[in-house]
Amino acid sequence: MRTLRAIAVVAFAFLVGAVSAEGIFRVRTARAGEAAARDGAVGELVSFEVRTEDGTTVAKSRLVSPEGKLASVTVRDPADPSSVRMVLRVTTSREASGSVCVNYAVQIPELSLVQSGRVWVKPGVESTLPIGHDLVAVFTAVPVPSKAFDQLIESERARKAPRAS
């Protein structure tokens, strides 16, 4: 009889402990999901494009920059992978106004261009900045994840999709 009671007490304690652990796991998982669903929880998608004054694109790149952390991308020539076309380094921070502060450093060896600076961008709105003789930088930033990010991706997919003639 004592053995049966001991087994019952241990089994009951195990079941209560398992239910408590499952409840804690569900609460923590739900909180993590809520944080990931917030706009900008991952960072900012920064699009950087260098254009001539007549509108010709010289270089273009995008990257996701986690807030306050350095993100960088090196664009290479597809025909010659050892040749660097552009190096872009970016850090971002979100201002209280909702604007995104983008600190950037760009190098384009082909044009002998080395430029760095800071620009404030409204999410989803292109912002232009002169960066050299007859050259303009175009910045766009959108929070990741967000509806603006989803719309940007969908518009690019629609633009690249083959169209029936």
PDB file of C-alpha atoms in Angstrom:
ATOM      1  CA  MET A   1       0.000   0.000   0.000  1.00  0.00           C
ATOM      2  CA  ARG A   2       2.827   2.416   0.851  1.00  0.00           C
ATOM      3  CA  THR A   3       4.491   1.666  -2.460  1.00  0.00           C
ATOM      4  CA  LEU A   4       1.292   2.480  -4.330  1.00  0.00           C
ATOM      5  CA  ARG A   5       0.975   5.808  -2.460  1.00  0.00           C
ATOM      6  CA  ALA A   6       4.594   6.710  -3.204  1.00  0.00           C
ATOM      7  CA  ILE A   7       4.078   5.980  -6.912  1.00  0.00           C
ATOM      8  CA  ALA A   8       0.871   8.067  -6.929  1.00  0.00           C
ATOM      9  CA  VAL A   9       2.613  11.031  -5.214  1.00  0.00           C
ATOM     10  CA  VAL A  10       5.573  10.912  -7.635  1.00  0.00           C
ATOM     11  CA  ALA A  11       3.274  10.598 -10.668  1.00  0.00           C
ATOM     12  CA  PHE A  12       1.136  13.512  -9.463  1.00  0.00           C
ATOM     13  CA  ALA A  13       4.215  15.683  -8.854  1.00  0.00           C
ATOM     14  CA  PHE A  14       5.529  14.838 -12.334  1.00  0.00           C
ATOM     15  CA  LEU A  15       2.214  15.751 -13.987  1.00  0.00           C
ATOM     16  CA  VAL A  16       1.936  19.078 -12.103  1.00  0.00           C
ATOM     17  CA  GLY A  17       5.546  19.925 -12.985  1.00  0.00           C
ATOM     18  CA  ALA A  18       5.035  19.083 -16.671  1.00  0.00           C
ATOM     19  CA  VAL A  19       1.920  21.264 -16.884  1.00  0.00           C
ATOM     20  CA  SER A  20       3.772  24.169 -15.250  1.00  0.00           C
ATOM     21  CA  ALA A  21       6.711  23.811 -17.623  1.00  0.00           C
ATOM     22  CA  GLU A  22       4.379  23.734 -20.633  1.00  0.00           C
ATOM     23  CA  GLY A  23       2.604  26.879 -19.424  1.00  0.00           C
ATOM     24  CA  ILE A  24       5.897  28.741 -19.008  1.00  0.00           C
ATOM     25  CA  PHE A  25       7.056  27.597 -22.463  1.00  0.00           C
ATOM     26  CA  ARG A  26       3.842  28.832 -24.102  1.00  0.00           C
ATOM     27  CA  VAL A  27       4.029  32.242 -22.406  1.00  0.00           C
ATOM     28  CA  ARG A  28       7.665  32.765 -23.425  1.00  0.00           C
ATOM     29  CA  THR A  29       6.975  31.631 -26.994  1.00  0.00           C
ATOM     30  CA  ALA A  30       4.020  34.020 -27.253  1.00  0.00           C
ATOM     31  CA  ARG A  31       6.147  36.949 -26.005  1.00  0.00           C
ATOM     32  CA  ALA A  32       8.887  36.153 -28.531  1.00  0.00           C
ATOM     33  CA  GLY A  33       6.290  36.051 -31.317  1.00  0.00           C
ATOM     34  CA  GLU A  34       4.914  39.442 -30.265  1.00  0.00           C
ATOM     35  CA  ALA A  35       8.394  40.991 -30.336  1.00  0.00           C
ATOM     36  CA  ALA A  36       9.098  39.598 -33.802  1.00  0.00           C
ATOM     37  CA  ALA A  37       5.781  40.946 -35.089  1.00  0.00           C
ATOM     38  CA  ARG A  38       6.589  44.559 -34.096  1.00  0.00           C
ATOM     39  CA  ASP A  39       7.497  46.850 -36.972  1.00  0.00           C
ATOM     40  CA  GLY A  40      11.248  47.124 -37.218  1.00  0.00           C
ATOM     41  CA  ALA A  41      11.992  44.338 -34.719  1.00  0.00           C
ATOM     42  CA  VAL A  42      14.698  42.953 -37.030  1.00  0.00           C
ATOM     43  CA  GLY A  43      16.033  46.279 -38.293  1.00  0.00           C
ATOM     44  CA  GLU A  44      15.799  48.519 -41.339  1.00  0.00           C
ATOM     45  CA  LEU A  45      16.058  47.546 -44.985  1.00  0.00           C
ATOM     46  CA  VAL A  46      18.289  50.243 -46.458  1.00  0.00           C
ATOM     47  CA  SER A  47      18.338  50.676 -50.224  1.00  0.00           C
ATOM     48  CA  PHE A  48      21.278  52.692 -51.532  1.00  0.00           C
ATOM     49  CA  GLU A  49      21.602  53.738 -55.148  1.00  0.00           C
ATOM     50  CA  VAL A  50      24.151  55.976 -56.858  1.00  0.00           C
ATOM     51  CA  ARG A  51      22.856  57.799 -59.931  1.00  0.00           C
ATOM     52  CA  THR A  52      24.264  60.323 -62.322  1.00  0.00           C
ATOM     53  CA  GLU A  53      22.406  63.623 -62.542  1.00  0.00           C
ATOM     54  CA  ASP A  54      20.702  62.422 -65.742  1.00  0.00           C
ATOM     55  CA  GLY A  55      19.240  59.447 -63.800  1.00  0.00           C
ATOM     56  CA  THR A  56      21.521  56.605 -64.921  1.00  0.00           C
ATOM     57  CA  THR A  57      22.148  54.073 -62.140  1.00  0.00           C
ATOM     58  CA  VAL A  58      25.860  53.596 -61.437  1.00  0.00           C
ATOM     59  CA  ALA A  59      25.588  51.265 -58.421  1.00  0.00           C
ATOM     60  CA  LYS A  60      22.786  49.846 -56.319  1.00  0.00           C
ATOM     61  CA  SER A  61      22.598  47.683 -53.229  1.00  0.00           C
ATOM     62  CA  ARG A  62      20.308  46.822 -50.331  1.00  0.00           C
ATOM     63  CA  LEU A  63      20.943  45.426 -46.901  1.00  0.00           C
ATOM     64  CA  VAL A  64      19.182  44.912 -43.590  1.00  0.00           C
ATOM     65  CA  SER A  65      20.752  46.880 -40.785  1.00  0.00           C
ATOM     66  CA  PRO A  66      19.899  45.872 -37.207  1.00  0.00           C
ATOM     67  CA  GLU A  67      19.466  49.032 -35.127  1.00  0.00           C
ATOM     68  CA  GLY A  68      22.780  50.279 -33.779  1.00  0.00           C
ATOM     69  CA  LYS A  69      24.865  47.536 -35.411  1.00  0.00           C
ATOM     70  CA  LEU A  70      27.160  47.833 -38.412  1.00  0.00           C
ATOM     71  CA  ALA A  71      25.955  46.125 -41.571  1.00  0.00           C
ATOM     72  CA  SER A  72      28.026  45.990 -44.733  1.00  0.00           C
ATOM     73  CA  VAL A  73      27.895  44.663 -48.258  1.00  0.00           C
ATOM     74  CA  THR A  74      30.544  44.316 -50.945  1.00  0.00           C
ATOM     75  CA  VAL A  75      29.303  44.348 -54.540  1.00  0.00           C
ATOM     76  CA  ARG A  76      31.622  42.575 -56.968  1.00  0.00           C
ATOM     77  CA  ASP A  77      31.791  42.551 -60.735  1.00  0.00           C
ATOM     78  CA  PRO A  78      30.071  39.342 -61.940  1.00  0.00           C
ATOM     79  CA  ALA A  79      32.543  39.008 -64.820  1.00  0.00           C
ATOM     80  CA  ASP A  80      35.554  39.429 -62.504  1.00  0.00           C
ATOM     81  CA  PRO A  81      34.786  38.368 -58.890  1.00  0.00           C
ATOM     82  CA  SER A  82      38.114  39.766 -57.659  1.00  0.00           C
ATOM     83  CA  SER A  83      37.065  43.254 -58.786  1.00  0.00           C
ATOM     84  CA  VAL A  84      35.105  45.258 -56.209  1.00  0.00           C
ATOM     85  CA  ARG A  85      32.473  47.617 -57.625  1.00  0.00           C
ATOM     86  CA  MET A  86      31.151  49.049 -54.350  1.00  0.00           C
ATOM     87  CA  VAL A  87      31.559  48.672 -50.601  1.00  0.00           C
ATOM     88  CA  LEU A  88      28.722  49.972 -48.419  1.00  0.00           C
ATOM     89  CA  ARG A  89      28.724  50.150 -44.615  1.00  0.00           C
ATOM     90  CA  VAL A  90      25.612  51.273 -42.748  1.00  0.00           C
ATOM     91  CA  THR A  91      24.349  51.738 -39.200  1.00  0.00           C
ATOM     92  CA  THR A  92      20.808  52.852 -38.475  1.00  0.00           C
ATOM     93  CA  SER A  93      18.792  54.165 -35.577  1.00  0.00           C
ATOM     94  CA  ARG A  94      15.137  55.066 -35.318  1.00  0.00           C
ATOM     95  CA  GLU A  95      14.378  58.609 -34.185  1.00  0.00           C
ATOM     96  CA  ALA A  96      11.416  59.547 -31.950  1.00  0.00           C
ATOM     97  CA  SER A  97       9.851  61.291 -34.968  1.00  0.00           C
ATOM     98  CA  GLY A  98       9.738  57.967 -36.825  1.00  0.00           C
ATOM     99  CA  SER A  99      12.544  58.914 -39.213  1.00  0.00           C
ATOM    100  CA  VAL A 100      15.523  56.613 -39.638  1.00  0.00           C
ATOM    101  CA  CYS A 101      19.022  57.999 -39.146  1.00  0.00           C
ATOM    102  CA  VAL A 102      21.366  56.279 -41.608  1.00  0.00           C
ATOM    103  CA  ASN A 103      25.114  56.594 -41.038  1.00  0.00           C
ATOM    104  CA  TYR A 104      26.837  55.431 -44.200  1.00  0.00           C
ATOM    105  CA  ALA A 105      30.268  54.957 -45.736  1.00  0.00           C
ATOM    106  CA  VAL A 106      30.541  54.078 -49.414  1.00  0.00           C
ATOM    107  CA  GLN A 107      33.478  53.303 -51.678  1.00  0.00           C
ATOM    108  CA  ILE A 108      33.238  52.974 -55.447  1.00  0.00           C
ATOM    109  CA  PRO A 109      36.779  52.272 -56.699  1.00  0.00           C
ATOM    110  CA  GLU A 110      35.821  52.619 -60.374  1.00  0.00           C
ATOM    111  CA  LEU A 111      34.845  56.269 -59.769  1.00  0.00           C
ATOM    112  CA  SER A 112      37.503  56.921 -57.105  1.00  0.00           C
ATOM    113  CA  LEU A 113      34.625  57.797 -54.780  1.00  0.00           C
ATOM    114  CA  VAL A 114      34.958  57.525 -51.012  1.00  0.00           C
ATOM    115  CA  GLN A 115      32.125  59.197 -49.127  1.00  0.00           C
ATOM    116  CA  SER A 116      30.625  58.964 -45.664  1.00  0.00           C
ATOM    117  CA  GLY A 117      27.942  60.852 -43.829  1.00  0.00           C
ATOM    118  CA  ARG A 118      24.579  60.811 -42.147  1.00  0.00           C
ATOM    119  CA  VAL A 119      21.114  61.189 -43.630  1.00  0.00           C
ATOM    120  CA  TRP A 120      17.635  61.096 -42.092  1.00  0.00           C
ATOM    121  CA  VAL A 121      15.083  59.143 -44.098  1.00  0.00           C
ATOM    122  CA  LYS A 122      11.324  58.877 -43.649  1.00  0.00           C
ATOM    123  CA  PRO A 123      10.374  55.177 -43.896  1.00  0.00           C
ATOM    124  CA  GLY A 124       9.427  54.246 -47.456  1.00  0.00           C
ATOM    125  CA  VAL A 125      10.312  57.665 -48.938  1.00  0.00           C
ATOM    126  CA  GLU A 126      13.324  58.167 -51.225  1.00  0.00           C
ATOM    127  CA  SER A 127      15.808  60.737 -49.997  1.00  0.00           C
ATOM    128  CA  THR A 128      18.499  62.115 -52.328  1.00  0.00           C
ATOM    129  CA  LEU A 129      21.879  63.521 -51.420  1.00  0.00           C
ATOM    130  CA  PRO A 130      24.683  64.795 -53.685  1.00  0.00           C
ATOM    131  CA  ILE A 131      27.827  62.716 -53.047  1.00  0.00           C
ATOM    132  CA  GLY A 132      30.249  63.663 -55.779  1.00  0.00           C
ATOM    133  CA  HIS A 133      30.725  65.431 -59.070  1.00  0.00           C
ATOM    134  CA  ASP A 134      27.482  64.818 -61.000  1.00  0.00           C
ATOM    135  CA  LEU A 135      26.534  61.951 -58.628  1.00  0.00           C
ATOM    136  CA  VAL A 136      23.510  61.615 -56.359  1.00  0.00           C
ATOM    137  CA  ALA A 137      22.878  58.993 -53.664  1.00  0.00           C
ATOM    138  CA  VAL A 138      19.296  57.813 -53.247  1.00  0.00           C
ATOM    139  CA  PHE A 139      18.419  56.323 -49.856  1.00  0.00           C
ATOM    140  CA  THR A 140      15.272  54.430 -48.931  1.00  0.00           C
ATOM    141  CA  ALA A 141      14.640  52.711 -45.591  1.00  0.00           C
ATOM    142  CA  VAL A 142      11.742  50.554 -44.409  1.00  0.00           C
ATOM    143  CA  PRO A 143      11.353  48.641 -41.139  1.00  0.00           C
ATOM    144  CA  VAL A 144      11.736  44.855 -41.242  1.00  0.00           C
ATOM    145  CA  PRO A 145       9.225  43.311 -40.654  1.00  0.00           C
ATOM    146  CA  SER A 146       6.434  45.740 -41.553  1.00  0.00           C
ATOM    147  CA  LYS A 147       3.609  46.259 -44.015  1.00  0.00           C
ATOM    148  CA  ALA A 148       5.816  48.751 -45.897  1.00  0.00           C
ATOM    149  CA  PHE A 149       8.472  46.036 -46.294  1.00  0.00           C
ATOM    150  CA  ASP A 150       5.876  43.540 -47.544  1.00  0.00           C
ATOM    151  CA  GLN A 151       4.562  46.115 -50.044  1.00  0.00           C
ATOM    152  CA  LEU A 152       8.089  46.859 -51.284  1.00  0.00           C
ATOM    153  CA  ILE A 153       8.803  43.177 -51.875  1.00  0.00           C
ATOM    154  CA  GLU A 154       5.452  42.650 -53.621  1.00  0.00           C
ATOM    155  CA  SER A 155       5.986  45.656 -55.901  1.00  0.00           C
ATOM    156  CA  GLU A 156       9.433  44.356 -56.885  1.00  0.00           C
ATOM    157  CA  ARG A 157       8.040  40.908 -57.590  1.00  0.00           C
ATOM    158  CA  ALA A 158       5.299  42.411 -59.748  1.00  0.00           C
ATOM    159  CA  ARG A 159       7.842  44.541 -61.615  1.00  0.00           C
ATOM    160  CA  LYS A 160      10.135  41.555 -62.287  1.00  0.00           C
ATOM    161  CA  ALA A 161       7.332  39.099 -63.171  1.00  0.00           C
ATOM    162  CA  PRO A 162       7.129  38.208 -66.852  1.00  0.00           C
ATOM    163  CA  ARG A 163       4.211  39.894 -68.549  1.00  0.00           C
ATOM    164  CA  ALA A 164       2.070  38.410 -71.269  1.00  0.00           C
ATOM    165  CA  SER A 165       2.202  40.343 -74.521  1.00  0.00           C
TER     166      SER A 165
END
